Coordinates of N, CA, C and O in Angstrom, one line a residue:
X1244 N 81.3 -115.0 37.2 CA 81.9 -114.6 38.4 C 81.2 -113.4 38.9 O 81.3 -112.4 38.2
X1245 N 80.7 -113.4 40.0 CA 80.0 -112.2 40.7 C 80.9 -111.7 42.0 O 81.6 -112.4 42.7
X1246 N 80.9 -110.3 42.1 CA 81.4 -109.0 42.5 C 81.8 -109.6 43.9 O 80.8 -110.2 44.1
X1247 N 82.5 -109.7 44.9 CA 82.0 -110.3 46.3 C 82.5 -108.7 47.2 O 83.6 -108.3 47.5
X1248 N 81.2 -108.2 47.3 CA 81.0 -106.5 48.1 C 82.0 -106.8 49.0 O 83.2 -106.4 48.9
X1249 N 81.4 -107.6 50.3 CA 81.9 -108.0 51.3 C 83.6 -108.4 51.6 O 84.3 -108.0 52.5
X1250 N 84.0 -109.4 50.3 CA 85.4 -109.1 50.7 C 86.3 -108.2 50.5 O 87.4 -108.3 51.1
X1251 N 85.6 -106.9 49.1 CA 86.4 -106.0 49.0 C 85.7 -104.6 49.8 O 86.0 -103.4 49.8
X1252 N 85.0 -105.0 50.2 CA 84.6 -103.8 52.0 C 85.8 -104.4 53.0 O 86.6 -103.7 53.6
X1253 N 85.8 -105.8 53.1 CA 86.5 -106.0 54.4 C 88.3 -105.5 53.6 O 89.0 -104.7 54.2
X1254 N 88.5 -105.9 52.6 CA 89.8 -105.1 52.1 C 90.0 -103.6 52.5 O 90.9 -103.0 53.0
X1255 N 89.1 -103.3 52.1 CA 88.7 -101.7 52.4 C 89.1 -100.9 53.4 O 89.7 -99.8 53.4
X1256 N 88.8 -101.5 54.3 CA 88.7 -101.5 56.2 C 89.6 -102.1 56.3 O 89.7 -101.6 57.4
X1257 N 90.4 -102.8 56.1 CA 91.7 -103.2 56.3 C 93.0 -102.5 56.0 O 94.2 -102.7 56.4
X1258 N 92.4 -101.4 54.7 CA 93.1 -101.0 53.6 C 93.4 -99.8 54.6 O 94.5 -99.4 54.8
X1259 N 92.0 -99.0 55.2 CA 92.2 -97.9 56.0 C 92.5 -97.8 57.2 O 92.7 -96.7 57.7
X1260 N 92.7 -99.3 57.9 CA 93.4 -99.7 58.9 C 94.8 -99.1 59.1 O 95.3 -98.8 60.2
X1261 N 95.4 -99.1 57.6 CA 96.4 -99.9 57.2 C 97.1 -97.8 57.6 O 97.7 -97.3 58.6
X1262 N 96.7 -97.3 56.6 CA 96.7 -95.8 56.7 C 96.8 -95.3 57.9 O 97.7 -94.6 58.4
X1263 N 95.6 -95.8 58.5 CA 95.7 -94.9 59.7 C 96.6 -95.4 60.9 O 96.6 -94.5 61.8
X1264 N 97.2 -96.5 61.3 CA 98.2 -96.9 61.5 C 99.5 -96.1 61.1 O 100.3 -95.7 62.0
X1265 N 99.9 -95.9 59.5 CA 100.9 -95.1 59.3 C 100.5 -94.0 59.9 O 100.6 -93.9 61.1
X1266 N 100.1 -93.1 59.2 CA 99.4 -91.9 59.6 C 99.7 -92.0 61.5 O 100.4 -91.1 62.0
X1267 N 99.4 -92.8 62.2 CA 99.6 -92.4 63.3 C 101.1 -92.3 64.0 O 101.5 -91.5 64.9
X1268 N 101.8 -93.4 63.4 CA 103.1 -93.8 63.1 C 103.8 -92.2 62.7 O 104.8 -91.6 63.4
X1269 N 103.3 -91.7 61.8 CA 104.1 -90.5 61.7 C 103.6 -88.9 62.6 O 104.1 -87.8 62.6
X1270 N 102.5 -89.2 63.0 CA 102.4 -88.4 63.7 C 103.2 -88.9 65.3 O 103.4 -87.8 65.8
X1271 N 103.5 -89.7 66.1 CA 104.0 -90.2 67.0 C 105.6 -90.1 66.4 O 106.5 -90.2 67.2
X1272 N 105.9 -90.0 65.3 CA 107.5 -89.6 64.9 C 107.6 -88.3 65.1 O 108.2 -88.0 66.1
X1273 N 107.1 -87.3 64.6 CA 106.7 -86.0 64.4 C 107.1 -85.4 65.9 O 108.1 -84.9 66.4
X1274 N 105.6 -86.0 66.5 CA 105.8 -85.5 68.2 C 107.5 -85.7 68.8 O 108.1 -84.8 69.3
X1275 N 108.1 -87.0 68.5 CA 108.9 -87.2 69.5 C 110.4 -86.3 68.6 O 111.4 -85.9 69.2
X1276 N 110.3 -86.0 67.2 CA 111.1 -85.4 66.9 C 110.8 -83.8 67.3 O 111.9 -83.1 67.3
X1277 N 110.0 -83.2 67.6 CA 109.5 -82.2 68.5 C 109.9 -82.0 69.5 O 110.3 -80.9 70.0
X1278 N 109.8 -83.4 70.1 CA 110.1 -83.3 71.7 C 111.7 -83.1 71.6 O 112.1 -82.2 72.4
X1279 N 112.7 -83.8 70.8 CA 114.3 -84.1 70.7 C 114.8 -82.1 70.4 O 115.7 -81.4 70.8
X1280 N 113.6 -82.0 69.5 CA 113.8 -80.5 68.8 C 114.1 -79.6 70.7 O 115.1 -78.9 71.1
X1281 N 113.1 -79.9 71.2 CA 112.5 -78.8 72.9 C 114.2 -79.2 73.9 O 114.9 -78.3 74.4
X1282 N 114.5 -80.4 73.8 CA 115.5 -81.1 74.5 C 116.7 -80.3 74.0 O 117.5 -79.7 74.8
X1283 N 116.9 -80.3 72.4 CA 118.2 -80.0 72.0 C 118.1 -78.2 72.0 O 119.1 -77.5 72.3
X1284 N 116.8 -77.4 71.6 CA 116.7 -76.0 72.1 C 117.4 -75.9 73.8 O 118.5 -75.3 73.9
X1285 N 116.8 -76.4 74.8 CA 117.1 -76.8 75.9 C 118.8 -76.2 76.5 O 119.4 -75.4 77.2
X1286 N 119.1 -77.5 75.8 CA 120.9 -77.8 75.3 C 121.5 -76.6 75.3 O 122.2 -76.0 76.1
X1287 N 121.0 -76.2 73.8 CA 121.7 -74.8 73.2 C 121.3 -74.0 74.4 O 122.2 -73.2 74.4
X1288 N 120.5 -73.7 75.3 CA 120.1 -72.8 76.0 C 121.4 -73.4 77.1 O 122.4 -72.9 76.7
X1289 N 121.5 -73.9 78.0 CA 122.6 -74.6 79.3 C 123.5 -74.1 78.2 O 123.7 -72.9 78.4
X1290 N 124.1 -74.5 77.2 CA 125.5 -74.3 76.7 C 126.1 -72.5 76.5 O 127.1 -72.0 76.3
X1291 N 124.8 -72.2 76.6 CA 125.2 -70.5 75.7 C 125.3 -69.8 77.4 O 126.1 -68.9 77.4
X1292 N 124.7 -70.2 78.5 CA 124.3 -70.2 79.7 C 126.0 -70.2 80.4 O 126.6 -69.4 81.0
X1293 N 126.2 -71.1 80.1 CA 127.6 -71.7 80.5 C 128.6 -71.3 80.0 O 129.6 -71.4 80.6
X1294 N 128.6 -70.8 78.8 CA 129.4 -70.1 78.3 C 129.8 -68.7 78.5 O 130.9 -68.2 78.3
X1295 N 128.4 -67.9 79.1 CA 128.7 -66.9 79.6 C 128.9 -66.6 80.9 O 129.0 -65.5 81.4
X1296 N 129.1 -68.0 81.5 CA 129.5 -68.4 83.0 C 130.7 -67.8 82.9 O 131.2 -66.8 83.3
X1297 N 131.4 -69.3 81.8 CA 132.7 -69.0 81.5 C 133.3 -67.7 80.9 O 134.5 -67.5 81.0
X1298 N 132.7 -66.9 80.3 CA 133.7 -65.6 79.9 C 133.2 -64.5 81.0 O 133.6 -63.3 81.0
X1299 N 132.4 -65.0 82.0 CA 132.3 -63.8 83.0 C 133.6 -64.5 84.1 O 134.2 -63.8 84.8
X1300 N 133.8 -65.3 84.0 CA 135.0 -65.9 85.0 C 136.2 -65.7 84.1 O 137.3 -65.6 84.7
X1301 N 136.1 -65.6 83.1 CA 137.6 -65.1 82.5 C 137.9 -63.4 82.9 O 138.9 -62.9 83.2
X1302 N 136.7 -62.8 82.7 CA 136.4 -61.4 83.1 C 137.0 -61.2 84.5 O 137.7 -60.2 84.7
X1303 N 136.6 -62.3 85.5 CA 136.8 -61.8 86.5 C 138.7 -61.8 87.0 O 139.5 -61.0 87.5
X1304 N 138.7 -63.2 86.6 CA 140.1 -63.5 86.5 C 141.2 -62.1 85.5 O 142.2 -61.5 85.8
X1305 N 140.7 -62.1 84.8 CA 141.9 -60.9 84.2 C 141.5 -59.9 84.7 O 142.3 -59.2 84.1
X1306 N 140.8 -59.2 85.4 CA 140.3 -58.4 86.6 C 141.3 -58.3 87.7 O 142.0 -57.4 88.0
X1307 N 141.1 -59.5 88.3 CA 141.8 -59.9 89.5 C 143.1 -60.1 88.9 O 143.8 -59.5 89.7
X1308 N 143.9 -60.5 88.0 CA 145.3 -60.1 87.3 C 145.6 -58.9 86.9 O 146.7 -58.8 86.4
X1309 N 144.7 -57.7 86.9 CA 145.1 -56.6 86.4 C 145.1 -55.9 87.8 O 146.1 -55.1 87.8
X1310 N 144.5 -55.8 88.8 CA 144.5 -55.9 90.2 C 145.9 -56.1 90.8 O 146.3 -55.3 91.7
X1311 N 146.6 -57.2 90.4 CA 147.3 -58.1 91.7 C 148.5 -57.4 90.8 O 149.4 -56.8 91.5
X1312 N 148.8 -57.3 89.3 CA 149.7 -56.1 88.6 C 149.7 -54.6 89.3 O 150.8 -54.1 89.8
X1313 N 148.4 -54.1 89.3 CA 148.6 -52.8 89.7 C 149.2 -52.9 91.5 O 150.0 -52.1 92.0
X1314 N 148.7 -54.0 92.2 CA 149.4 -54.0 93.3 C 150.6 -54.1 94.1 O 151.1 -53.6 95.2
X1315 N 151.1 -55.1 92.9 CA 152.4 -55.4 92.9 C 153.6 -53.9 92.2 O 154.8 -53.8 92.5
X1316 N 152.8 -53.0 91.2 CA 153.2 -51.9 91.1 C 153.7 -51.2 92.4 O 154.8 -51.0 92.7
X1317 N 152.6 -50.8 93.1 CA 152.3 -50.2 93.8 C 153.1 -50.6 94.7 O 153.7 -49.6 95.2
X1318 N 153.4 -51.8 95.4 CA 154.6 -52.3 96.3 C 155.5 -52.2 96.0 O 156.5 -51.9 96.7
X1319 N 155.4 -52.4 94.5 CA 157.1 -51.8 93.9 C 157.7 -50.1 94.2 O 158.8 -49.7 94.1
X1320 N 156.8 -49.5 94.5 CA 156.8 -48.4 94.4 C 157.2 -47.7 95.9 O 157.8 -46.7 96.3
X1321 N 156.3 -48.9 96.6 CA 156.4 -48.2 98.5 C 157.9 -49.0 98.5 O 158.8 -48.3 99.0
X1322 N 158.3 -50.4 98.0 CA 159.6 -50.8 98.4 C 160.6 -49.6 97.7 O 161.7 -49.3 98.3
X1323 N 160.4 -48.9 96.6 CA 161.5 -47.7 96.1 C 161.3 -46.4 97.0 O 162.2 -45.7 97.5
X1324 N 160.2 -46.4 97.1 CA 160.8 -45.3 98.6 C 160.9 -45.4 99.2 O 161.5 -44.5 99.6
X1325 N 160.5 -46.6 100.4 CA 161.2 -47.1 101.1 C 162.6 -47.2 101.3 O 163.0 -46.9 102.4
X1326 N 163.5 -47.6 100.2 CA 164.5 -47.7 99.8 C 165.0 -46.1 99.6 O 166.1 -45.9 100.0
X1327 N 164.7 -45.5 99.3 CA 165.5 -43.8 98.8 C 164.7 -43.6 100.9 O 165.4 -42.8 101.6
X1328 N 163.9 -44.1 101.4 CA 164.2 -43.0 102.1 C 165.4 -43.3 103.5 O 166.0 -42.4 104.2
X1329 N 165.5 -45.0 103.6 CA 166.4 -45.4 104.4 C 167.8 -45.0 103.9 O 168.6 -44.7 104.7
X1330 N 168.1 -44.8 102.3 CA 169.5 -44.3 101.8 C 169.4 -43.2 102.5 O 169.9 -43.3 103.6
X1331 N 168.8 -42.1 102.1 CA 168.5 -41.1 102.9 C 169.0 -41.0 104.0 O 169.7 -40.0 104.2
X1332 N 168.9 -42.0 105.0 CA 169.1 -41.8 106.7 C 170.6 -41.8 106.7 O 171.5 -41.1 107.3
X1333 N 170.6 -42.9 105.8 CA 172.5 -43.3 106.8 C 173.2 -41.9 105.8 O 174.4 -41.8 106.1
X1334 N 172.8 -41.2 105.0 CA 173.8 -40.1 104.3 C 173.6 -38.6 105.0 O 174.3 -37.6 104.6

């Protein structure tokens, strides 16, 4: 039985076909898990974004409630002298 070059060259080349197919296979996984990686950084960036939307809107809101308190103080206060100053009149 003699060596046959030819069909274990064409194995060969078939063999490294074979590789570089995977090989490519995982670099085309690689990239797109890269790309999921850029997408989901992305994400985390809108969410942390949004979040500081929302606690500047909470900010503003208990702002504007600490506001519409001190206001309402403050009317409480023109209605009490108001009041002492009309008692006032009729005495």
């Amino acid at each position: 039985m003699s060596f046959n070059f030819e069909a274990f060259n064409s194995g060969i080349v078939a063999l490294s076909s074979n590789f570089e197919a995977i090989f490519f296979d995982i670099e085309a996984f690689y990239s797109e898990t890269e790309a999921r990686s850029y997408k989901f950084g992305a994400f985390c960036s809108d969410f942390e974004a949004l979040s500081s939307d929302f606690k500047a809107i909470f900010f503003g809101v208990e702002a504007f409630c600490s506001e519409v308190e001190a206001w309402s103080c403050e009317f409480g206060a023109f209605c009490s002298g108001f009041k002492a100053f009309s008692f006032d009149d009729y005495q």
